[in-house]
mmCIF file of C-alpha atoms and ligand atoms in Angstrom:
data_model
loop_
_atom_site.group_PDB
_atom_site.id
_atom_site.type_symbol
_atom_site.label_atom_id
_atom_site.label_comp_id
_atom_site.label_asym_id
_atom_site.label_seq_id
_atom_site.Cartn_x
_atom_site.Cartn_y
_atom_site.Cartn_z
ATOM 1 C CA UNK A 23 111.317 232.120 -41.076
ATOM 2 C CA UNK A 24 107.702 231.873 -40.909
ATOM 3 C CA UNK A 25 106.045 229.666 -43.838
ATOM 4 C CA UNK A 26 103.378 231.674 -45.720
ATOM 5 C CA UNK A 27 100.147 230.419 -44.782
ATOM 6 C CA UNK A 28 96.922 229.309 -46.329
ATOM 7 C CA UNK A 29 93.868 231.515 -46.413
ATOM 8 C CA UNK A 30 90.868 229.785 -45.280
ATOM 9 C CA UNK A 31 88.195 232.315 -45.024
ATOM 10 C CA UNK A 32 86.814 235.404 -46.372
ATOM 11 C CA UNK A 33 88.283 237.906 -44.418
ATOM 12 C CA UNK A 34 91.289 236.442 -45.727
ATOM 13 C CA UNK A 35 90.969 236.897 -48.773
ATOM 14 C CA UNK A 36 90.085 240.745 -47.797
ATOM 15 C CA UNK A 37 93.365 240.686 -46.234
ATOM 16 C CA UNK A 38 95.272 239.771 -49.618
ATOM 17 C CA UNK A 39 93.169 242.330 -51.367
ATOM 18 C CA UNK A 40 91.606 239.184 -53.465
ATOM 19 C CA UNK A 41 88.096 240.211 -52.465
ATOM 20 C CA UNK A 42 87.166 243.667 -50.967
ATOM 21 C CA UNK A 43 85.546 244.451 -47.825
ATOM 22 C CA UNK A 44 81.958 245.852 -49.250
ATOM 23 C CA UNK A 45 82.127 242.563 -50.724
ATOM 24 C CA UNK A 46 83.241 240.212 -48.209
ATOM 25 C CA UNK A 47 79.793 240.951 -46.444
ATOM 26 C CA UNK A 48 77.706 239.605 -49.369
ATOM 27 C CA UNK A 49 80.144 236.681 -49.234
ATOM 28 C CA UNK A 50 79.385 235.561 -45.595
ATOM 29 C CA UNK A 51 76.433 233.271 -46.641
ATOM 30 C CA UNK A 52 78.661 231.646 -49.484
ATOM 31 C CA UNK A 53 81.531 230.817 -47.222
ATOM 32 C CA UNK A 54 78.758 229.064 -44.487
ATOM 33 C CA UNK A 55 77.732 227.035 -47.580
ATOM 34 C CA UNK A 56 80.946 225.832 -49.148
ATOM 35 C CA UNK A 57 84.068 225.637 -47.509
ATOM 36 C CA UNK A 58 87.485 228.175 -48.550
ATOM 37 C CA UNK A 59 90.487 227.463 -48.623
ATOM 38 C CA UNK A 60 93.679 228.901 -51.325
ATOM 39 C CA UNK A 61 97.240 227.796 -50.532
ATOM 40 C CA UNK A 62 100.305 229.925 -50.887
ATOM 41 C CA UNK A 63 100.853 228.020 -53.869
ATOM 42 C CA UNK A 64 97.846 229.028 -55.437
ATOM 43 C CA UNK A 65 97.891 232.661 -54.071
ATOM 44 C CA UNK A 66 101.554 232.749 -56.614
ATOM 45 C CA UNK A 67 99.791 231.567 -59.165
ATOM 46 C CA UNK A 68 96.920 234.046 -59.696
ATOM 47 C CA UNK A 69 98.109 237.003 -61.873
ATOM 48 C CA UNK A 70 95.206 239.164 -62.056
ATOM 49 C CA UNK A 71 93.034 239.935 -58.814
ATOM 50 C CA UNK A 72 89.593 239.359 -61.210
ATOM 51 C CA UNK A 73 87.372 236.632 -62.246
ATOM 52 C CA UNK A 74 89.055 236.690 -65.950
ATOM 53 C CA UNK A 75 91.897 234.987 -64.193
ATOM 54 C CA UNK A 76 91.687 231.192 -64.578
ATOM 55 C CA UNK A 77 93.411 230.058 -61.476
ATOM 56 C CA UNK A 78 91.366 233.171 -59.006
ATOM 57 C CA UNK A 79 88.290 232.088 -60.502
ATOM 58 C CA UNK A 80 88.463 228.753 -59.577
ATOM 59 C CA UNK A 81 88.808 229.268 -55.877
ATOM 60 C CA UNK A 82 87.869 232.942 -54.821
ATOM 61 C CA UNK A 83 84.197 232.371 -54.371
ATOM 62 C CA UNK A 84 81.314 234.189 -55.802
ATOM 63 C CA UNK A 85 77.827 235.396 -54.527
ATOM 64 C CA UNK A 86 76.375 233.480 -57.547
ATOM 65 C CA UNK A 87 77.129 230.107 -55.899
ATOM 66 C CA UNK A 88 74.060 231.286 -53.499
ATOM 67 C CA UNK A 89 72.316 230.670 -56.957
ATOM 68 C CA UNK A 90 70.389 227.092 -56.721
ATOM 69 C CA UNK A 91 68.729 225.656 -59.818
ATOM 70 C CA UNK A 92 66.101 222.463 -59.158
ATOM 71 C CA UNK A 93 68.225 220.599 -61.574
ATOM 72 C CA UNK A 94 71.405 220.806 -59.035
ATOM 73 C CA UNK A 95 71.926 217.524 -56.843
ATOM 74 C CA UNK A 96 73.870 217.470 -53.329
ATOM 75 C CA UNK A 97 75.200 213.999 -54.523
ATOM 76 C CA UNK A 98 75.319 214.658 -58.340
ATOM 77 C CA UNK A 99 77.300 211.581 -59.672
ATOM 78 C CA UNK A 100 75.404 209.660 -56.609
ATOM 79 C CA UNK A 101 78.104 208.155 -54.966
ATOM 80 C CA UNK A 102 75.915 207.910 -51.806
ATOM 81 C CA UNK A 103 73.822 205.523 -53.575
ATOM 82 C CA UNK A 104 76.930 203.265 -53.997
ATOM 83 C CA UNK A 105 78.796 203.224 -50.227
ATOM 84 C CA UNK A 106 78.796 199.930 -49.135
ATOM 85 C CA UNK A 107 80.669 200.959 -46.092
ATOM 86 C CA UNK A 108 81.775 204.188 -44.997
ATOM 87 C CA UNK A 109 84.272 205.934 -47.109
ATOM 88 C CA UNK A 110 83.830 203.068 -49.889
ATOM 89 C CA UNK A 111 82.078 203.523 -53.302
ATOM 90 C CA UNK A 112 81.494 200.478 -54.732
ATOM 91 C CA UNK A 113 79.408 200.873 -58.523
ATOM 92 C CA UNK A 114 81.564 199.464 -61.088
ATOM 93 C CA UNK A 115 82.298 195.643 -60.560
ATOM 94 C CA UNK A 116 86.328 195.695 -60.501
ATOM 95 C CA UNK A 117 87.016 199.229 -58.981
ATOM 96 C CA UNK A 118 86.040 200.844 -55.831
ATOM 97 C CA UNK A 119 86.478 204.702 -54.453
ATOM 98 C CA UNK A 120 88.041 204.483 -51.105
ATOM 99 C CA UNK A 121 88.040 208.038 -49.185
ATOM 100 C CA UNK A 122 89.925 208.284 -46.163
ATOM 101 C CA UNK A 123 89.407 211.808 -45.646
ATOM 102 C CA UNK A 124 86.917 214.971 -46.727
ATOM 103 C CA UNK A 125 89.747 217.338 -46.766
ATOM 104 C CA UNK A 126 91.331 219.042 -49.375
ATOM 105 C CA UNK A 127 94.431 221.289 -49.980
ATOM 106 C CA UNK A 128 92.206 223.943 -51.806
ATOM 107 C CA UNK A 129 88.499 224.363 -52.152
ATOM 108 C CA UNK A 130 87.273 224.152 -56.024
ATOM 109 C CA UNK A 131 84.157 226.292 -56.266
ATOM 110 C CA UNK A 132 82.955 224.062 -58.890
ATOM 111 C CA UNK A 133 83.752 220.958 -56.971
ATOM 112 C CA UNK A 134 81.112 218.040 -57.508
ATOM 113 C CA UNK A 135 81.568 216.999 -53.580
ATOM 114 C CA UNK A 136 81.341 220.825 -52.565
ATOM 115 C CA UNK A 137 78.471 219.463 -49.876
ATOM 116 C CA UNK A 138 80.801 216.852 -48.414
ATOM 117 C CA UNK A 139 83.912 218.087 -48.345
ATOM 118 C CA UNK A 140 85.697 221.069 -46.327
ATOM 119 C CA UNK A 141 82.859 220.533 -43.214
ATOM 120 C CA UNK A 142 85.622 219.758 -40.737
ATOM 121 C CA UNK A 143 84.248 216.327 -40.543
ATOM 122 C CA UNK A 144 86.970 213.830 -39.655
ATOM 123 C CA UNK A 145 87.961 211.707 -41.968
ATOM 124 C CA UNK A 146 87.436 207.969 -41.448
ATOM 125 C CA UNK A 147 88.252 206.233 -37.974
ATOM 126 C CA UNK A 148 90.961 203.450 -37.671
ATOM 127 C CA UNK A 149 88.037 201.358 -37.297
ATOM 128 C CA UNK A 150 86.362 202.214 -40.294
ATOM 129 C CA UNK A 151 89.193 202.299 -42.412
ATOM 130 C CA UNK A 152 89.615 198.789 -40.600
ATOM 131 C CA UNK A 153 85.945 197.861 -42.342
ATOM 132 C CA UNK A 154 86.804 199.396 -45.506
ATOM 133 C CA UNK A 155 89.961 197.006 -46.025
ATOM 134 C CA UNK A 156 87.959 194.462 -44.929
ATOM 135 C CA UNK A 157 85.644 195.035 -47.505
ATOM 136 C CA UNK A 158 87.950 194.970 -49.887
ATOM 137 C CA UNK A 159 89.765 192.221 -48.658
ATOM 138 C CA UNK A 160 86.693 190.326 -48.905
ATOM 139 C CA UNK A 161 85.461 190.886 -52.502
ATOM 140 C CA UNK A 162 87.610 189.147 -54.960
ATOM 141 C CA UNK A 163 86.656 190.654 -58.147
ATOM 142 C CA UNK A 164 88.027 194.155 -56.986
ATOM 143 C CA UNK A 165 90.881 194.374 -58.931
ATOM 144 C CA UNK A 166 91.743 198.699 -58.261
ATOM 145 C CA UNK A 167 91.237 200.678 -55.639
ATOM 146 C CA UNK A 168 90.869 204.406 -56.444
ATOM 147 C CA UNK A 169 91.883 206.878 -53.326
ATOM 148 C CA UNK A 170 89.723 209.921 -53.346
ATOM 149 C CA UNK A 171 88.533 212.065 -50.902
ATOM 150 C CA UNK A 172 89.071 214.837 -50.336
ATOM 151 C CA UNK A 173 92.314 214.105 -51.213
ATOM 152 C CA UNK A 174 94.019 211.602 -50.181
ATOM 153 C CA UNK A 175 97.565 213.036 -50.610
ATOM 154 C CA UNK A 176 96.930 215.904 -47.627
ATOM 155 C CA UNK A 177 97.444 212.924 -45.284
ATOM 156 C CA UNK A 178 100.695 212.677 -43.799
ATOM 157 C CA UNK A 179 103.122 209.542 -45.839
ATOM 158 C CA UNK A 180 102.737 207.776 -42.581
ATOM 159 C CA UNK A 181 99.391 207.828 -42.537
ATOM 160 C CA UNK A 182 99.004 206.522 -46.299
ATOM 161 C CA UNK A 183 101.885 204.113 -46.272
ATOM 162 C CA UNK A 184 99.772 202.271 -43.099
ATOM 163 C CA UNK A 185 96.426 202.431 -45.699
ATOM 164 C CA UNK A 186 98.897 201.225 -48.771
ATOM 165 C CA UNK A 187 100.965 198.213 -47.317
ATOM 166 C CA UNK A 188 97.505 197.245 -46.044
ATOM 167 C CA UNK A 189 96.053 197.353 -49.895
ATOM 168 C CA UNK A 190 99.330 196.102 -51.338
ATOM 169 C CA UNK A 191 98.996 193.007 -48.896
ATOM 170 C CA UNK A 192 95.806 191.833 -50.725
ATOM 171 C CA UNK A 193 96.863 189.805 -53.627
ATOM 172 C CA UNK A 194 93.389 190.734 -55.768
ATOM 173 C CA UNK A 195 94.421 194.368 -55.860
ATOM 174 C CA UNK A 196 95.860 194.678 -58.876
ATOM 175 C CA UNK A 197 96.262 198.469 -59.109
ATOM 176 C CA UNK A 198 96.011 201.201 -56.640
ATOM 177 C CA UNK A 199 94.941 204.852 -58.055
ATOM 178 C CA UNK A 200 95.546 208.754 -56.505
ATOM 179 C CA UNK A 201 93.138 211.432 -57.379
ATOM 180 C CA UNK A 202 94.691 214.491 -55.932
ATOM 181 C CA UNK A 203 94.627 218.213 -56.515
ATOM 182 C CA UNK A 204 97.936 218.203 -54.264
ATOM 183 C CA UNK A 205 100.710 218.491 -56.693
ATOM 184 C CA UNK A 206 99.335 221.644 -58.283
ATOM 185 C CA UNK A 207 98.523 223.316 -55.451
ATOM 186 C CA UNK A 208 100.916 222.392 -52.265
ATOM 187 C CA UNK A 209 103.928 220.810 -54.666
ATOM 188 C CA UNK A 210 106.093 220.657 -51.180
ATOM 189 C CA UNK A 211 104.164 217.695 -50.224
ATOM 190 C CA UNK A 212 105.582 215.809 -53.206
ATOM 191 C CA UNK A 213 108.671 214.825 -50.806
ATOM 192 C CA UNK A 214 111.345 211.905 -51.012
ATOM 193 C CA UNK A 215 108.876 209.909 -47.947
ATOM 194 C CA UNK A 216 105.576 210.355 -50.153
ATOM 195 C CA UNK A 217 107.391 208.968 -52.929
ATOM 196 C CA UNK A 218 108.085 205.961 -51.079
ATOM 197 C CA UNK A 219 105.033 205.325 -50.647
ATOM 198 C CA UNK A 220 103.061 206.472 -53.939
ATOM 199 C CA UNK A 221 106.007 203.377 -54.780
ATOM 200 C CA UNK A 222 105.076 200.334 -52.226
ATOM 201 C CA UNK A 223 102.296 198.910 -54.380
ATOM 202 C CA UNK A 224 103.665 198.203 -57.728
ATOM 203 C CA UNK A 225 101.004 199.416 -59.826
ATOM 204 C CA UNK A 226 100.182 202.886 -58.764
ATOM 205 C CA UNK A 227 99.035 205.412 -60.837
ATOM 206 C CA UNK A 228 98.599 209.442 -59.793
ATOM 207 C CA UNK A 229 95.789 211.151 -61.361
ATOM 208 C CA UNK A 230 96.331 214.946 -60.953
ATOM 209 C CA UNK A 231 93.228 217.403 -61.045
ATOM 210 C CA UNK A 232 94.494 220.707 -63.316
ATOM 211 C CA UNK A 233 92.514 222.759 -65.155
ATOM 212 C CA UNK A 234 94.680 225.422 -66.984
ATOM 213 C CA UNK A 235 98.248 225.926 -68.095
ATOM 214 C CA UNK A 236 98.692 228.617 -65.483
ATOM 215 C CA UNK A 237 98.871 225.978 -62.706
ATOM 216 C CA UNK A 238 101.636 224.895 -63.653
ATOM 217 C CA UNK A 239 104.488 226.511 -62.144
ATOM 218 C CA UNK A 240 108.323 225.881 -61.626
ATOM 219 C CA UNK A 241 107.349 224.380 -58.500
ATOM 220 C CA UNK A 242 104.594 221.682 -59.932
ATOM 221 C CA UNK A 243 106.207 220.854 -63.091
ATOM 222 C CA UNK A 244 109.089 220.048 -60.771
ATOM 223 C CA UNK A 245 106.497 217.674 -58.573
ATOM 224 C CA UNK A 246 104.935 216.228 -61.669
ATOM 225 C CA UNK A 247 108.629 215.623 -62.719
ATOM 226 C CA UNK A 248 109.801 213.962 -59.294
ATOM 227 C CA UNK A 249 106.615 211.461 -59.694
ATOM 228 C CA UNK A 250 106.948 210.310 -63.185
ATOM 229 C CA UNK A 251 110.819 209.882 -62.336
ATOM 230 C CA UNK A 252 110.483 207.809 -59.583
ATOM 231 C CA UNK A 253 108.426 205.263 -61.815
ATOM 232 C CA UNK A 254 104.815 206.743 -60.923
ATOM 233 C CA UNK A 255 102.791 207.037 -64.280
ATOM 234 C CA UNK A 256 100.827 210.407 -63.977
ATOM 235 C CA UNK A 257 97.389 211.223 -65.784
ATOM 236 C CA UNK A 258 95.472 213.937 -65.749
ATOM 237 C CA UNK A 259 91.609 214.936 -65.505
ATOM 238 C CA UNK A 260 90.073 218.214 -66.228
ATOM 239 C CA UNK A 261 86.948 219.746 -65.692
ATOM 240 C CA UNK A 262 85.322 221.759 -68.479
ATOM 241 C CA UNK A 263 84.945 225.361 -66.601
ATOM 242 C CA UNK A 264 83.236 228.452 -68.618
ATOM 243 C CA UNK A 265 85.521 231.311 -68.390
ATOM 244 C CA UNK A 266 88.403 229.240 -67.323
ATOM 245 C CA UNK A 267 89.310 226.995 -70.079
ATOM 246 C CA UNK A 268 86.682 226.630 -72.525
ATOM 247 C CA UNK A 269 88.147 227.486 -75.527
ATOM 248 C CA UNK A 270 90.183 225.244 -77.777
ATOM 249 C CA UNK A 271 93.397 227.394 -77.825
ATOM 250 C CA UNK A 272 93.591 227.085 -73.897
ATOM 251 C CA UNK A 273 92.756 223.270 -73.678
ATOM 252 C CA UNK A 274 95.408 222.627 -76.210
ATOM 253 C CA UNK A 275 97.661 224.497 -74.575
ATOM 254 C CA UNK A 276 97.132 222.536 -71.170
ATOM 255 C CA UNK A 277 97.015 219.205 -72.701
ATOM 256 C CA UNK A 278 100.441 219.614 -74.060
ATOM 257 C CA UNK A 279 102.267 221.177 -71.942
ATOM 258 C CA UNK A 280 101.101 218.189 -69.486
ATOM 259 C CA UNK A 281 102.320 215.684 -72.573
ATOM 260 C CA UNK A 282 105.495 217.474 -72.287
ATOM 261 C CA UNK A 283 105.822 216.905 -68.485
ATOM 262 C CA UNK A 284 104.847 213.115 -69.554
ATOM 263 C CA UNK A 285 101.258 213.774 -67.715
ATOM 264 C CA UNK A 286 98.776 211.964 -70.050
ATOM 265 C CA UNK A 287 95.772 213.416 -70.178
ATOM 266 C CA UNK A 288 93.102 210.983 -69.101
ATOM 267 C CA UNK A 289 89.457 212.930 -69.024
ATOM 268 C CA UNK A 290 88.145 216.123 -69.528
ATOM 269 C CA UNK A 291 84.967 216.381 -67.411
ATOM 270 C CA UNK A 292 81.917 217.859 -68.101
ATOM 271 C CA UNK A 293 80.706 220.069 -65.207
ATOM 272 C CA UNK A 294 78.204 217.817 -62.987
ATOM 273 C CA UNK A 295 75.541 219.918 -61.943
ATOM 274 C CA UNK A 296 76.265 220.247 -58.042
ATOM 275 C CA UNK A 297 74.734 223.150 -56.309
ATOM 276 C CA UNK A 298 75.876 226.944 -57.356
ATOM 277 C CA UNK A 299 77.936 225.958 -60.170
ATOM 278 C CA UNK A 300 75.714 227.338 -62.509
ATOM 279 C CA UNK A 301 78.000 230.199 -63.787
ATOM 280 C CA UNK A 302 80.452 227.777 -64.812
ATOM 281 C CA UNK A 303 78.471 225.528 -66.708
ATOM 282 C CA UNK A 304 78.459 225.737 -70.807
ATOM 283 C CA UNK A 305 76.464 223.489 -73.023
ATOM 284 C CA UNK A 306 77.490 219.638 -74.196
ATOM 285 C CA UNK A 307 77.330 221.161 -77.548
ATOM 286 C CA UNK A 308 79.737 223.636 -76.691
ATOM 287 C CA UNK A 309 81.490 220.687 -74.841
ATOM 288 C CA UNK A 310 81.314 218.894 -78.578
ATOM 289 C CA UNK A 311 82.657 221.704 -80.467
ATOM 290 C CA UNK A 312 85.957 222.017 -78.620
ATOM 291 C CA UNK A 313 86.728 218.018 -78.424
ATOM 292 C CA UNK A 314 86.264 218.136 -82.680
ATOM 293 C CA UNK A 315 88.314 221.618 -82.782
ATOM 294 C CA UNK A 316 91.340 219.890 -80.794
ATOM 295 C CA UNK A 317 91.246 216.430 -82.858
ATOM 296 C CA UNK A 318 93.696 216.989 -85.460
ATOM 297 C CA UNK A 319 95.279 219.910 -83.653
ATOM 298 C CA UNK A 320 97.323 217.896 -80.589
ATOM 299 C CA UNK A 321 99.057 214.596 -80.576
ATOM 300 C CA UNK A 322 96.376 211.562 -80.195
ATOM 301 C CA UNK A 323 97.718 210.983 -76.922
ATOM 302 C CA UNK A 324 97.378 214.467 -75.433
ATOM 303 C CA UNK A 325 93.511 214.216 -75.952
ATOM 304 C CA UNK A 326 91.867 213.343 -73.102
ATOM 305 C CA UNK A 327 88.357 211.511 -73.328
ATOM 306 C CA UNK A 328 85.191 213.805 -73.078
ATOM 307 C CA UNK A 329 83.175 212.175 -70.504
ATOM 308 C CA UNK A 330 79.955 212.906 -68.169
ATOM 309 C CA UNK A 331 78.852 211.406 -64.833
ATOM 310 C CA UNK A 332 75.061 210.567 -65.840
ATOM 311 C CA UNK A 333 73.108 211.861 -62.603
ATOM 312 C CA UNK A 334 72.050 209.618 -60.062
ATOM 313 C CA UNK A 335 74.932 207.391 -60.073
ATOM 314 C CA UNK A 336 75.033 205.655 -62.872
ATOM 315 C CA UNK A 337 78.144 205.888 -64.239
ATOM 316 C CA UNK A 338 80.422 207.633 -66.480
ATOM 317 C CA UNK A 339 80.182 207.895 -70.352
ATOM 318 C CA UNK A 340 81.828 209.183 -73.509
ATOM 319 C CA UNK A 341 79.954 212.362 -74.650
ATOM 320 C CA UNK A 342 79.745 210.965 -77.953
ATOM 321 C CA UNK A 343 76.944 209.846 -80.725
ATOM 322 C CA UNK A 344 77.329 206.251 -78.868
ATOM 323 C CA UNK A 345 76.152 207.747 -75.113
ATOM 324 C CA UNK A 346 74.543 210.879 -75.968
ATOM 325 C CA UNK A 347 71.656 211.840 -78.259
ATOM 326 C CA UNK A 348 70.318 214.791 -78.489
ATOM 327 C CA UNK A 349 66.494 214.814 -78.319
ATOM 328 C CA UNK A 350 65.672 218.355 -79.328
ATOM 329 C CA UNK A 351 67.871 221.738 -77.893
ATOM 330 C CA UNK A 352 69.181 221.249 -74.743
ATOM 331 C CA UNK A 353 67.398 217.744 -74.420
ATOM 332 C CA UNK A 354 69.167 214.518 -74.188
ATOM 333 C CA UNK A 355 69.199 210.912 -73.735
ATOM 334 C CA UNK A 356 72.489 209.085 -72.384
ATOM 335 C CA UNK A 357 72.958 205.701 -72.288
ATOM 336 C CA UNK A 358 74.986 204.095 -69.145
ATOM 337 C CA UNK A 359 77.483 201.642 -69.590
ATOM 338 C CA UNK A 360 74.817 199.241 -69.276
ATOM 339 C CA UNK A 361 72.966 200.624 -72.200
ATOM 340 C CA UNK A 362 69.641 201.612 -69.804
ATOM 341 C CA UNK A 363 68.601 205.031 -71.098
ATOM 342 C CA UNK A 364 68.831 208.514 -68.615
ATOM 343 C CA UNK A 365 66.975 211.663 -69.904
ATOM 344 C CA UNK A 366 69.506 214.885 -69.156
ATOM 345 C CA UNK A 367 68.452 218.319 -69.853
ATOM 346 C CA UNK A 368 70.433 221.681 -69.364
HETATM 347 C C1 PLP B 3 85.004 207.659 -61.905
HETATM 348 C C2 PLP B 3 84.763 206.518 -61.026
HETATM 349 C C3 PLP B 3 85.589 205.391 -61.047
HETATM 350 C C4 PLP B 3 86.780 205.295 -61.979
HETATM 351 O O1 PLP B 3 86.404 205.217 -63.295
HETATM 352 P P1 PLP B 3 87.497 205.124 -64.452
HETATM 353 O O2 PLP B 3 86.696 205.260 -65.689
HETATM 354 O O3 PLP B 3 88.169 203.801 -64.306
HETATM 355 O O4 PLP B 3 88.462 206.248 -64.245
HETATM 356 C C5 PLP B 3 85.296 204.353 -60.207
HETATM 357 N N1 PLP B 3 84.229 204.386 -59.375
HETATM 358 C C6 PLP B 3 83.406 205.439 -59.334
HETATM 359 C C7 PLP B 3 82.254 205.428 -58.402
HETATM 360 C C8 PLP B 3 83.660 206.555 -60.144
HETATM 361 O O5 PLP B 3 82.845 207.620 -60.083
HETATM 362 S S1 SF4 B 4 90.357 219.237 -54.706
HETATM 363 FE FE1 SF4 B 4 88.806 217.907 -55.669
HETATM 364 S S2 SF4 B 4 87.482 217.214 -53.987
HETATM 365 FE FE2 SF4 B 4 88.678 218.966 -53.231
HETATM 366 S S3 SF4 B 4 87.386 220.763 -53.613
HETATM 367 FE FE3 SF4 B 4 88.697 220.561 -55.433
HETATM 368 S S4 SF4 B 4 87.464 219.305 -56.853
HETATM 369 FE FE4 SF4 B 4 86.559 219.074 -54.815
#
């Protein structure tokens, strides 16, 4: 039997009647720009062939992403700013991003590393990676290392068990972190021989990337399931998506059903302002709004921190009266963790 595959391109799409052909024309320029790419996975999971569904509007792409605003950044949380080698972001003292590759199971249209990611560039060379260890090897006060990508978890559990043993062997490295969109989207790859490796370093945490309930099928609650039961805490992160889950009824119900798989939600994002994303932005106040609707309304734990990536690489904060002051509509001034002041306007 041959094993449904993924749809990488517009014509594609066409050819699961997700996008039609007068349209697939307008959508050449888009697909040059930013890279597609659904899984079979994801195809199941869309219910409605229209931009009111919350899982096909997250990946069938749009002409509006051709829509630039001077505000949007090709680096808009400014990781470039912070590589100290290749493939390592190093901007808060005791954690660095390691990225071994710029693939990813599924292309978000929203995604905040939409330039970087889905090029076909390779990821990083033995040698590199080689530097990147050595990096961390070197500086003492790292104490987690956070693999992101792309994401990490489309490389094969050889691959990352080499990368872990090699991060578990350096006695500073107190925790090790996933970021991955994989379990949502390709749940197969959740297997007994990844397991044994999201379990070589003892402290190893999985931070899934979901964005609404409908996500979560048999098949991913059953991957979430296999994680936390082999000892792996799981946390989430969200990003706040108009038309997709900005409304309090639909965060709540995401957060707990993911308490009820024993997924903690960790963050709820606010949209950084990469290029084309502008259709799927809504205000902080907005932002506000929700966060105060849900306290009260879900368990404590099942709330997930409001937080946003101050442009330019300077960190990320609580959208709250600490971080965040308004100035006058649509104005603000946020404060970075080390209390210097950014102005942000939307
Ligand atoms: C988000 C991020 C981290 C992790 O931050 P936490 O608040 O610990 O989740 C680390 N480094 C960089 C550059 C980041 O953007
Ligand atoms: S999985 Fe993550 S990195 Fe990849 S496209 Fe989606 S948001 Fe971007």
């Amino acid at each position: 039997m041959k094993a449904a595959a993924a749809v990488t391109s517009v014509d594609g799409l066409v050819e699961k009647d997700l996008v039609d052909g007068a349209a697939a024309e307008s959508l050449r320029p888009v697909e040059e720009a930013f890279a597609v790419r659904l899984t079979p996975e994801v195809l199941q999971q869309i219910k409605a062939l229209e931009l009111g569904d919350p899982v096909f509007a997250q990946y069938v792409p749009q002409l509006r992403e051709l829509d630039h605003w001077a505000d949007e950044l090709d680096d808009p949380i400014g990781d470039d700013a912070h590589e100290k080698v290749k493939g390592l972001v190093h901007r808060y003292p005791d954690r660095v991003l390691l990225k071994p590759t710029l693939t990813c199971a599924v292309y978000c249209r929203f995604c905040f590393r939409r330039e970087k990611v889905g090029g076909g560039a390779p990821g990083l060379t033995e040698a590199e990676m080689g530097a990147a260890l050595d990096y961390i090897a070197a500086h003492s006060e790292i104490r987690e290392v956070i693999l992101t990508g792309g994401d990490p978890l489309v490389l094969s559990p050889r691959r990352l068990e080499a990368i872990v043993a090699r991060l578990a062997a350096i006695a500073h490295v107190k925790l090790l972190r996933f970021h991955t969109r994989v379990p949502l989207v390709e749940p197969q790859r959740i297997s007994p021989a990844l397991l044994k490796v999201l379990r070589l370093h003892p402290a190893t945490r999985v931070v899934i990337h979901v964005n609404h309930e409908a996500e979560i099928s048999p098949a991913v609650a059953e991957a979430l399931a296999a994680m936390v039961d082999s000892g792996v805490p799981v946390l989430s992160q969200s990003v706040l998506l108009k038309g997709v889950n900005d409304d309090a009824a639909t965060l709540a119900a995401l957060f707990q059903r993911l308490a009820a798989l024993r997924v903690s939600p960790y963050y709820l994002h606010h949209l950084d302002k990469a290029r084309g994303t502008a259709h799927f932005r809504i205000s902080l106040k907005k932002g506000r709004e929700l966060m105060a609707a849900l306290r009260g309304r879900i368990s404590g734990f099942a709330l997930p921190a409001y937080v946003i990536d101050i442009p330019g690489g300077f960190g990320k904060v609580p959208v709250n009266a600490d971080h965040v002051l308004e100035i006058s509509p649509g104005r603000y001034e946020i404060a970075d963790p080390w209390g210097r002041r950014h102005r942000y306007s939307e």
